[in-house]
Tab-separated table of C-alpha atoms and ligand atoms in Angstrom:
chain	number	residue	atom	x	y	z
A	1	UNK	CA	44.075	-11.272	18.428
A	2	UNK	CA	45.156	-8.297	20.541
A	3	UNK	CA	45.209	-5.124	18.454
A	4	UNK	CA	46.675	-1.875	19.722
A	5	UNK	CA	45.121	1.170	18.044
A	6	UNK	CA	47.538	4.092	18.008
A	7	UNK	CA	46.050	7.572	17.741
A	8	UNK	CA	48.825	10.039	16.965
A	9	UNK	CA	48.785	13.825	17.047
A	10	UNK	CA	51.718	16.165	16.637
A	11	UNK	CA	52.026	16.451	20.439
A	12	UNK	CA	49.833	13.594	21.649
A	13	UNK	CA	49.686	9.811	21.688
A	14	UNK	CA	46.559	7.900	22.697
A	15	UNK	CA	46.047	4.172	22.546
A	16	UNK	CA	43.417	1.514	23.006
A	17	UNK	CA	44.029	-2.202	23.215
A	18	UNK	CA	41.285	-4.502	21.899
A	19	UNK	CA	40.915	-8.267	21.985
A	20	UNK	CA	39.290	-9.207	18.675
A	21	UNK	CA	37.738	-12.639	18.379
A	22	UNK	CA	35.641	-12.996	15.222
A	23	UNK	CA	32.776	-10.502	15.504
A	24	UNK	CA	33.488	-9.972	19.216
A	25	UNK	CA	35.654	-7.045	20.329
A	26	UNK	CA	36.623	-6.309	23.922
A	27	UNK	CA	38.378	-3.147	25.078
A	28	UNK	CA	41.229	-4.337	27.326
A	29	UNK	CA	42.968	-1.068	28.107
A	30	UNK	CA	43.312	2.545	27.103
A	31	UNK	CA	45.642	5.409	27.878
A	32	UNK	CA	47.332	8.442	26.479
A	33	UNK	CA	49.886	11.198	26.748
A	34	UNK	CA	49.668	14.923	25.987
A	35	UNK	CA	52.446	17.448	25.281
A	36	UNK	CA	54.596	14.726	23.786
A	37	UNK	CA	58.020	15.714	22.479
A	38	UNK	CA	59.490	12.224	22.093
A	39	UNK	CA	57.036	9.720	20.610
A	40	UNK	CA	59.517	6.850	21.022
A	41	UNK	CA	59.714	7.423	24.773
A	42	UNK	CA	55.941	7.513	25.289
A	43	UNK	CA	55.446	4.418	23.151
A	44	UNK	CA	57.914	2.599	25.441
A	45	UNK	CA	56.015	3.969	28.434
A	46	UNK	CA	52.691	2.778	27.016
A	47	UNK	CA	54.134	-0.723	26.465
A	48	UNK	CA	55.344	-0.744	30.080
A	49	UNK	CA	51.903	0.376	31.329
A	50	UNK	CA	50.222	-2.379	29.337
A	51	UNK	CA	52.689	-5.036	30.524
A	52	UNK	CA	52.225	-3.905	34.155
A	53	UNK	CA	48.450	-4.324	33.722
A	54	UNK	CA	49.021	-7.876	32.480
A	55	UNK	CA	48.669	-7.149	28.741
A	56	UNK	CA	51.933	-8.574	27.499
A	57	UNK	CA	50.751	-9.738	24.086
A	58	UNK	CA	50.270	-7.299	21.242
A	59	UNK	CA	49.612	-9.057	17.948
A	60	UNK	CA	49.240	-5.987	15.752
A	61	UNK	CA	49.196	-2.206	15.767
A	62	UNK	CA	46.521	-0.366	13.758
A	63	UNK	CA	46.716	3.247	12.571
A	64	UNK	CA	43.871	5.427	11.240
A	65	UNK	CA	45.973	7.172	8.612
A	66	UNK	CA	44.395	10.040	6.714
A	67	UNK	CA	45.719	10.523	3.185
A	68	UNK	CA	48.366	8.785	1.079
A	69	UNK	CA	47.458	9.966	-2.434
A	70	UNK	CA	47.299	6.885	-4.680
A	71	UNK	CA	48.158	4.657	-1.714
A	72	UNK	CA	44.922	3.815	0.060
A	73	UNK	CA	42.924	0.914	1.500
A	74	UNK	CA	43.649	-1.190	4.558
A	75	UNK	CA	47.193	-2.451	4.142
A	76	UNK	CA	50.444	-3.272	5.900
A	77	UNK	CA	52.010	-0.009	7.091
A	78	UNK	CA	55.390	-0.452	5.422
A	79	UNK	CA	57.962	2.119	4.381
A	80	UNK	CA	55.992	2.875	1.190
A	81	UNK	CA	53.069	3.951	3.385
A	82	UNK	CA	55.377	6.134	5.500
A	83	UNK	CA	56.674	7.812	2.324
A	84	UNK	CA	53.164	8.316	0.916
A	85	UNK	CA	52.088	10.003	4.169
A	86	UNK	CA	55.034	12.399	3.983
A	87	UNK	CA	54.526	13.071	0.259
A	88	UNK	CA	50.919	14.226	0.891
A	89	UNK	CA	51.593	16.005	4.194
A	90	UNK	CA	50.779	19.369	2.589
A	91	UNK	CA	47.105	18.337	2.425
A	92	UNK	CA	46.896	16.879	5.955
A	93	UNK	CA	49.621	18.713	7.876
A	94	UNK	CA	48.199	18.008	11.339
A	95	UNK	CA	47.905	14.249	10.786
A	96	UNK	CA	50.299	12.855	8.203
A	97	UNK	CA	53.700	13.750	9.750
A	98	UNK	CA	52.860	12.338	13.222
A	99	UNK	CA	51.472	9.127	11.675
A	100	UNK	CA	54.565	8.659	9.488
A	101	UNK	CA	56.758	9.182	12.553
A	102	UNK	CA	54.592	6.920	14.729
A	103	UNK	CA	54.631	4.042	12.247
A	104	UNK	CA	58.415	4.323	11.977
A	105	UNK	CA	58.787	4.369	15.755
A	106	UNK	CA	56.650	1.236	16.182
A	107	UNK	CA	58.681	-0.447	13.424
A	108	UNK	CA	61.873	0.329	15.344
A	109	UNK	CA	60.506	-0.488	18.818
A	110	UNK	CA	58.383	-3.565	18.006
A	111	UNK	CA	59.799	-4.920	14.719
A	112	UNK	CA	58.064	-8.309	15.021
A	113	UNK	CA	54.565	-6.856	15.481
A	114	UNK	CA	52.725	-6.211	12.181
A	115	UNK	CA	51.558	-2.664	11.572
A	116	UNK	CA	48.405	-1.921	9.588
A	117	UNK	CA	47.267	1.392	8.100
A	118	UNK	CA	43.564	1.970	7.556
A	119	UNK	CA	43.347	5.049	5.345
A	120	UNK	CA	40.420	7.441	5.775
A	121	UNK	CA	40.305	7.522	1.963
A	122	UNK	CA	39.933	3.723	1.697
A	123	UNK	CA	36.154	3.636	1.535
A	124	UNK	CA	36.198	5.810	-1.619
A	125	UNK	CA	38.479	3.627	-3.736
A	126	UNK	CA	35.586	2.654	-5.989
A	127	UNK	CA	33.920	6.044	-6.376
A	128	UNK	CA	33.573	6.489	-10.160
A	129	UNK	CA	35.656	9.163	-11.939
A	130	UNK	CA	32.502	11.188	-12.666
A	131	UNK	CA	32.208	11.754	-8.917
A	132	UNK	CA	35.881	12.182	-7.999
A	133	UNK	CA	37.302	14.204	-10.888
A	134	UNK	CA	37.482	18.000	-10.636
A	135	UNK	CA	37.196	19.941	-13.881
A	136	UNK	CA	40.866	20.950	-13.739
A	137	UNK	CA	43.511	20.590	-16.477
A	138	UNK	CA	44.777	17.053	-16.956
A	139	UNK	CA	48.178	17.972	-15.467
A	140	UNK	CA	46.486	18.956	-12.197
A	141	UNK	CA	44.712	15.627	-12.076
A	142	UNK	CA	47.983	13.830	-12.807
A	143	UNK	CA	49.494	15.761	-9.872
A	144	UNK	CA	46.885	14.149	-7.594
A	145	UNK	CA	44.348	17.012	-7.449
A	146	UNK	CA	41.049	15.129	-7.201
A	147	UNK	CA	38.365	14.288	-4.666
A	148	UNK	CA	39.640	11.634	-2.209
A	149	UNK	CA	37.073	11.625	0.613
A	150	UNK	CA	37.642	11.245	4.370
A	151	UNK	CA	35.952	9.713	7.465
A	152	UNK	CA	36.115	6.420	5.595
A	153	UNK	CA	36.399	4.340	8.787
A	154	UNK	CA	33.222	5.878	10.177
A	155	UNK	CA	31.183	5.667	6.956
A	156	UNK	CA	32.251	2.059	6.337
A	157	UNK	CA	31.125	1.167	9.853
A	158	UNK	CA	27.755	2.804	9.088
A	159	UNK	CA	27.543	0.772	5.861
A	160	UNK	CA	28.162	-2.455	7.795
A	161	UNK	CA	26.109	-1.779	10.920
A	162	UNK	CA	23.332	-0.094	8.925
A	163	UNK	CA	22.959	-3.181	6.730
A	164	UNK	CA	22.789	-5.387	9.855
A	165	UNK	CA	20.103	-3.178	11.419
A	166	UNK	CA	18.110	-3.206	8.185
A	167	UNK	CA	18.172	-7.000	8.077
A	168	UNK	CA	20.552	-7.163	5.106
A	169	UNK	CA	23.195	-9.552	6.434
A	170	UNK	CA	24.253	-10.305	2.848
A	171	UNK	CA	25.333	-6.699	2.351
A	172	UNK	CA	26.827	-6.437	5.851
A	173	UNK	CA	29.059	-9.404	4.989
A	174	UNK	CA	30.130	-7.760	1.720
A	175	UNK	CA	31.070	-4.615	3.627
A	176	UNK	CA	33.112	-6.673	6.096
A	177	UNK	CA	35.040	-8.198	3.183
A	178	UNK	CA	35.326	-4.986	1.179
A	179	UNK	CA	39.006	-4.163	1.788
A	180	UNK	CA	40.042	-7.790	1.435
A	181	UNK	CA	38.072	-8.895	-1.611
A	182	UNK	CA	37.051	-5.586	-3.220
A	183	UNK	CA	33.538	-4.698	-4.394
A	184	UNK	CA	33.575	-7.237	-7.233
A	185	UNK	CA	33.190	-10.008	-4.644
A	186	UNK	CA	29.573	-9.000	-4.445
A	187	UNK	CA	27.004	-10.932	-6.381
A	188	UNK	CA	24.460	-8.131	-6.308
A	189	UNK	CA	26.688	-5.127	-6.854
A	190	UNK	CA	26.026	-3.237	-10.036
A	191	UNK	CA	26.248	0.316	-11.231
A	192	UNK	CA	22.528	0.417	-12.004
A	193	UNK	CA	19.744	0.111	-9.480
A	194	UNK	CA	18.691	-3.357	-8.434
A	195	UNK	CA	15.462	-4.357	-6.771
A	196	UNK	CA	17.571	-5.823	-3.961
A	197	UNK	CA	19.842	-2.770	-3.722
A	198	UNK	CA	20.367	-0.962	-0.445
A	199	UNK	CA	20.736	2.815	-0.611
A	200	UNK	CA	22.156	4.451	2.505
A	201	UNK	CA	23.101	8.088	3.061
A	202	UNK	CA	25.513	8.435	5.949
A	203	UNK	CA	25.914	11.767	7.779
A	204	UNK	CA	29.075	11.866	9.938
A	205	UNK	CA	28.532	15.102	11.859
A	206	UNK	CA	31.198	15.893	14.435
A	207	UNK	CA	34.271	18.094	14.885
A	208	UNK	CA	34.584	17.622	11.172
A	209	UNK	CA	31.692	16.407	9.076
A	210	UNK	CA	30.872	14.671	5.814
A	211	UNK	CA	27.980	13.042	3.973
A	212	UNK	CA	28.506	9.865	1.921
A	213	UNK	CA	26.199	8.016	-0.468
A	214	UNK	CA	26.484	4.215	-0.134
A	215	UNK	CA	24.935	1.760	-2.575
A	216	UNK	CA	25.042	-1.930	-1.642
A	217	UNK	CA	27.768	-1.221	0.897
A	218	UNK	CA	30.062	0.690	-1.465
A	219	UNK	CA	30.548	4.487	-1.472
A	220	UNK	CA	29.352	6.198	-4.653
A	221	UNK	CA	30.436	9.686	-3.616
A	222	UNK	CA	31.177	11.958	-0.690
A	223	UNK	CA	30.996	15.620	0.267
A	224	UNK	CA	34.710	15.655	1.196
A	225	UNK	CA	37.191	16.504	-1.523
A	226	UNK	CA	40.949	16.855	-1.990
A	227	UNK	CA	41.566	17.718	1.657
A	228	UNK	CA	39.559	17.620	4.899
A	229	UNK	CA	39.066	21.335	4.230
A	230	UNK	CA	36.112	20.680	1.933
A	231	UNK	CA	32.408	19.770	1.898
A	232	UNK	CA	30.222	20.811	4.846
A	233	UNK	CA	31.287	23.729	7.047
A	234	UNK	CA	33.551	22.135	9.686
A	235	UNK	CA	34.100	23.312	13.267
A	236	UNK	CA	36.738	25.875	12.287
A	237	UNK	CA	37.491	24.867	8.708
A	238	UNK	CA	35.712	26.456	5.795
A	239	UNK	CA	34.257	23.509	3.851
A	240	UNK	CA	33.375	24.089	0.196
A	241	UNK	CA	34.441	27.465	-1.170
A	242	UNK	CA	34.548	28.993	-4.631
A	243	UNK	CA	38.185	28.830	-5.788
A	244	UNK	CA	37.826	32.460	-6.883
A	245	UNK	CA	37.423	33.506	-3.237
A	246	UNK	CA	41.094	32.965	-2.418
A	247	UNK	CA	42.680	35.397	-4.921
A	248	UNK	CA	39.797	37.788	-4.240
A	249	UNK	CA	40.425	37.784	-0.448
A	250	UNK	CA	44.172	38.175	-1.047
A	251	UNK	CA	43.551	41.310	-3.146
A	252	UNK	CA	40.736	42.903	-1.143
A	253	UNK	CA	41.958	42.135	2.375
A	254	UNK	CA	45.654	42.288	1.466
A	255	UNK	CA	46.275	38.822	2.895
A	256	UNK	CA	49.238	36.561	2.219
A	257	UNK	CA	48.554	33.010	1.026
A	258	UNK	CA	49.817	31.772	4.398
A	259	UNK	CA	47.340	33.997	6.197
A	260	UNK	CA	44.494	32.874	3.919
A	261	UNK	CA	45.297	29.235	4.666
A	262	UNK	CA	45.379	29.938	8.398
A	263	UNK	CA	42.066	31.782	8.362
A	264	UNK	CA	40.364	29.119	6.253
A	265	UNK	CA	41.541	26.299	8.519
A	266	UNK	CA	41.388	27.903	11.971
A	267	UNK	CA	38.978	30.848	11.874
A	268	UNK	CA	36.263	29.704	9.478
A	269	UNK	CA	33.484	27.094	9.513
A	270	UNK	CA	30.962	27.189	12.358
A	271	UNK	CA	33.338	29.353	14.408
A	272	UNK	CA	33.829	31.859	11.590
A	273	UNK	CA	30.129	32.374	10.909
A	274	UNK	CA	28.911	32.317	14.515
A	275	UNK	CA	31.776	34.245	16.099
A	276	UNK	CA	30.782	32.328	19.247
A	277	UNK	CA	32.446	28.920	19.276
A	278	UNK	CA	33.375	25.931	17.136
A	279	UNK	CA	31.201	23.712	19.349
A	280	UNK	CA	27.586	23.156	18.297
A	281	UNK	CA	26.422	23.088	21.951
A	282	UNK	CA	27.637	26.664	22.519
A	283	UNK	CA	26.334	27.848	19.164
A	284	UNK	CA	22.874	26.369	19.815
A	285	UNK	CA	22.743	27.970	23.290
A	286	UNK	CA	23.630	31.367	21.801
A	287	UNK	CA	21.105	30.957	18.971
A	288	UNK	CA	18.386	30.084	21.485
A	289	UNK	CA	19.141	33.381	23.249
A	290	UNK	CA	18.611	35.286	19.988
A	291	UNK	CA	22.182	35.530	18.617
A	292	UNK	CA	21.605	35.960	14.862
A	293	UNK	CA	25.125	34.938	13.771
A	294	UNK	CA	24.912	31.759	15.833
A	295	UNK	CA	21.552	30.929	14.233
A	296	UNK	CA	23.004	31.627	10.782
A	297	UNK	CA	25.905	29.209	11.439
A	298	UNK	CA	23.397	26.453	12.258
A	299	UNK	CA	21.240	27.333	9.239
A	300	UNK	CA	24.241	27.180	6.879
A	301	UNK	CA	25.320	23.848	8.373
A	302	UNK	CA	21.850	22.306	8.009
A	303	UNK	CA	21.468	23.693	4.483
A	304	UNK	CA	24.776	22.105	3.499
A	305	UNK	CA	23.856	18.715	5.020
A	306	UNK	CA	20.549	18.732	3.111
A	307	UNK	CA	22.308	19.777	-0.079
A	308	UNK	CA	24.526	16.676	0.023
A	309	UNK	CA	21.777	14.347	1.228
A	310	UNK	CA	19.701	15.540	-1.742
A	311	UNK	CA	22.580	14.944	-4.155
A	312	UNK	CA	23.010	11.296	-3.128
A	313	UNK	CA	19.258	10.708	-2.863
A	314	UNK	CA	18.918	11.670	-6.528
A	315	UNK	CA	22.081	9.840	-7.606
A	316	UNK	CA	20.846	6.587	-6.047
A	317	UNK	CA	17.211	7.054	-7.102
A	318	UNK	CA	16.046	7.021	-3.477
A	319	UNK	CA	17.221	6.367	0.044
A	320	UNK	CA	16.418	3.322	2.183
A	321	UNK	CA	18.137	4.699	5.269
A	322	UNK	CA	19.457	8.072	6.349
A	323	UNK	CA	22.045	7.599	9.093
A	324	UNK	CA	23.344	10.053	11.702
A	325	UNK	CA	26.661	9.387	13.429
A	326	UNK	CA	29.416	11.215	15.457
A	327	UNK	CA	29.125	13.844	18.208
A	328	UNK	CA	26.679	16.223	16.535
A	329	UNK	CA	24.616	13.616	14.682
A	330	UNK	CA	24.197	11.339	17.695
A	331	UNK	CA	23.368	13.957	20.315
A	332	UNK	CA	21.247	16.707	18.800
A	333	UNK	CA	17.608	15.842	18.092
A	334	UNK	CA	16.815	19.425	16.987
A	335	UNK	CA	19.439	19.129	14.245
A	336	UNK	CA	18.177	15.747	13.040
A	337	UNK	CA	14.634	17.157	12.945
A	338	UNK	CA	15.836	20.127	10.873
A	339	UNK	CA	17.688	17.892	8.408
A	340	UNK	CA	14.582	15.698	8.012
A	341	UNK	CA	12.078	18.540	7.728
A	342	UNK	CA	9.563	18.465	4.853
A	343	UNK	CA	10.741	15.177	3.384
A	344	UNK	CA	7.386	13.372	3.641
A	345	UNK	CA	6.966	13.865	-0.121
A	346	UNK	CA	10.136	11.773	-0.595
A	347	UNK	CA	8.894	9.138	1.852
A	348	UNK	CA	10.841	10.136	4.977
A	349	UNK	CA	8.885	10.829	8.151
A	350	UNK	CA	10.602	11.183	11.518
A	351	UNK	CA	8.910	9.994	14.710
A	352	UNK	CA	9.330	12.998	17.053
A	353	UNK	CA	9.097	10.893	20.221
A	354	UNK	CA	11.810	8.477	19.070
A	355	UNK	CA	13.950	11.356	17.804
A	356	UNK	CA	13.913	12.969	21.255
A	357	UNK	CA	16.213	10.271	22.655
A	358	UNK	CA	19.933	10.757	22.087
A	359	UNK	CA	23.184	8.824	21.934
A	360	UNK	CA	21.881	5.313	21.481
A	361	UNK	CA	21.629	3.094	18.453
A	362	UNK	CA	18.050	3.354	17.226
A	363	UNK	CA	15.624	3.806	14.343
A	364	UNK	CA	13.885	7.191	14.494
A	365	UNK	CA	11.536	6.730	11.534
A	366	UNK	CA	7.755	6.836	11.888
A	367	UNK	CA	5.938	3.568	11.185
A	368	UNK	CA	4.772	4.799	7.755
A	369	UNK	CA	8.164	6.167	6.679
A	370	UNK	CA	9.598	4.451	3.566
A	371	UNK	CA	13.077	5.697	4.503
A	372	UNK	CA	14.479	4.521	7.823
A	373	UNK	CA	16.334	7.078	9.966
A	374	UNK	CA	19.083	5.496	12.038
A	375	UNK	CA	21.431	6.716	14.740
A	376	UNK	CA	24.608	4.616	14.782
A	377	UNK	CA	27.151	5.684	17.417
A	378	UNK	CA	30.640	6.095	15.957
A	379	UNK	CA	33.617	4.216	17.404
A	380	UNK	CA	36.479	4.746	15.034
A	381	UNK	CA	39.143	3.047	17.175
A	382	UNK	CA	37.070	-0.114	17.194
A	383	UNK	CA	36.781	0.075	13.399
A	384	UNK	CA	40.579	0.315	13.076
A	385	UNK	CA	41.028	-2.663	15.418
A	386	UNK	CA	38.533	-4.791	13.494
A	387	UNK	CA	39.879	-3.926	10.045
A	388	UNK	CA	43.431	-4.602	11.251
A	389	UNK	CA	42.398	-8.034	12.515
A	390	UNK	CA	40.445	-8.792	9.317
A	391	UNK	CA	43.418	-7.955	7.103
A	392	UNK	CA	45.916	-10.003	9.115
A	393	UNK	CA	43.561	-12.972	9.423
A	394	UNK	CA	42.883	-12.904	5.674
A	395	UNK	CA	46.641	-12.831	5.007
A	396	UNK	CA	47.235	-15.694	7.456
A	397	UNK	CA	44.383	-17.643	5.811
A	398	UNK	CA	45.978	-17.160	2.392
A	399	UNK	CA	49.378	-18.318	3.678
A	400	UNK	CA	47.745	-21.386	5.209
A	401	UNK	CA	45.945	-22.073	1.939
A	402	UNK	CA	42.468	-21.435	3.309
A	403	UNK	CA	41.607	-18.462	1.102
B	1	LIG	P1	35.516	14.764	16.977
B	1	LIG	O1	35.090	14.938	15.552
B	1	LIG	O2	36.527	15.754	17.423
B	1	LIG	O3	35.808	13.350	17.354
B	1	LIG	P2	32.821	14.624	18.046
B	1	LIG	O4	32.427	13.575	17.077
B	1	LIG	O5	32.608	14.360	19.486
B	1	LIG	O6	34.285	15.158	17.856
B	1	LIG	O7	32.001	15.938	17.644
B	1	LIG	C1	32.141	17.145	18.321
B	1	LIG	C2	30.831	17.937	18.135
B	1	LIG	O8	29.781	17.116	18.658
B	1	LIG	C3	30.784	19.265	18.846
B	1	LIG	O9	30.251	20.266	17.999
B	1	LIG	C4	29.821	19.023	20.013
B	1	LIG	O10	28.996	20.127	20.222
B	1	LIG	C5	28.976	17.875	19.542
B	1	LIG	N1	28.623	17.035	20.703
B	1	LIG	C6	29.386	16.099	21.305
B	1	LIG	N2	28.751	15.561	22.380
B	1	LIG	C7	27.563	16.208	22.463
B	1	LIG	C8	26.445	16.124	23.363
B	1	LIG	N3	26.431	15.276	24.386
B	1	LIG	N4	25.393	16.933	23.136
B	1	LIG	C9	25.389	17.792	22.106
B	1	LIG	N5	26.412	17.904	21.229
B	1	LIG	C10	27.479	17.142	21.396
């Protein structure tokens, strides 16, 4: 099955075409356009490019949609999905409107090709209310103000690949089936701890970052909340903040709400603390030269990662594998060492020689470490392509009476 993964920004369109055959995935082509004003025109152009390169068959289009409120999961991207994206655009203004428009454009341009939305919130569908409810009045909750979670594609991939690397093919298979069959398909899933349980803490550390606790392949909680503005300090977004800070800043600094929102999304996070950059490479270089604000930004980031790792470690009664993924997690051994510091008492010991290597899939734990420490490179487009193919194949199987 040839799956086109469409990555849509407000002024950009990037695509990758994969051939998915069971567990095998091959990248056939990729391309993209910047400074886009007419998404319909560039989609036509992309189709022409693909046809000229001999890729005439597109069996499905997959979209990594961010937030749709109550609408979540991996599902056909129909008009209800388009409406849900627009209805929650206030919480994901950079992503939801272009995805709604992109899905509509593909529907108009390629009506016979099925479209699939993989929501970033999908992996958190089964997080219990105790971990997703804020202590707000009931009316706020009814209005959709709750923790949703993001980076679901990446954390689900960690759940699947992590289980494979740890020799738990039973759990890897359950993760593969998760969006089709739901968690109840699992024979070993339970809310309590099982001897056979697999407890993974996944750290997606990149342009934006989150930590997720995963028990037996299913997320039990995440650092991300109502919007991608929450949890760990992000590159230029604030992360968790006391709700009292907003009215306080408005009064003391005489800021409008609009200005507060802008500063918290564009001028905060690692950039706001360091004053140097939103890129960890630049911040680390400045810190190494003695820049105190740059060092503080790194210290706050590492403190926040450890805070969330500790929360899930306790919640799950232990951790079989701590996983690092995405640009920062895959490429910065000094950061992994800092996150893992002084955890020997909990059974985690890093092997410094193994940790020195970057950017490859590997286990960094020392031989006597009870907790494994994995690097799993992220490839979110591939995840979208695979989940799209899984959904459509499951639907075809059901129609043909196989499932
Ligand atoms: P995005 O979230 O935008 O997809 P990434 O996952 O690539 O981005 O994460 C970007 C972050 O990863 C930046 O802070 C950058 O410093 C860091 N990063 C990416 N590649 C490297 C590298 N080779 N070495 C060190 N840090 C890197």
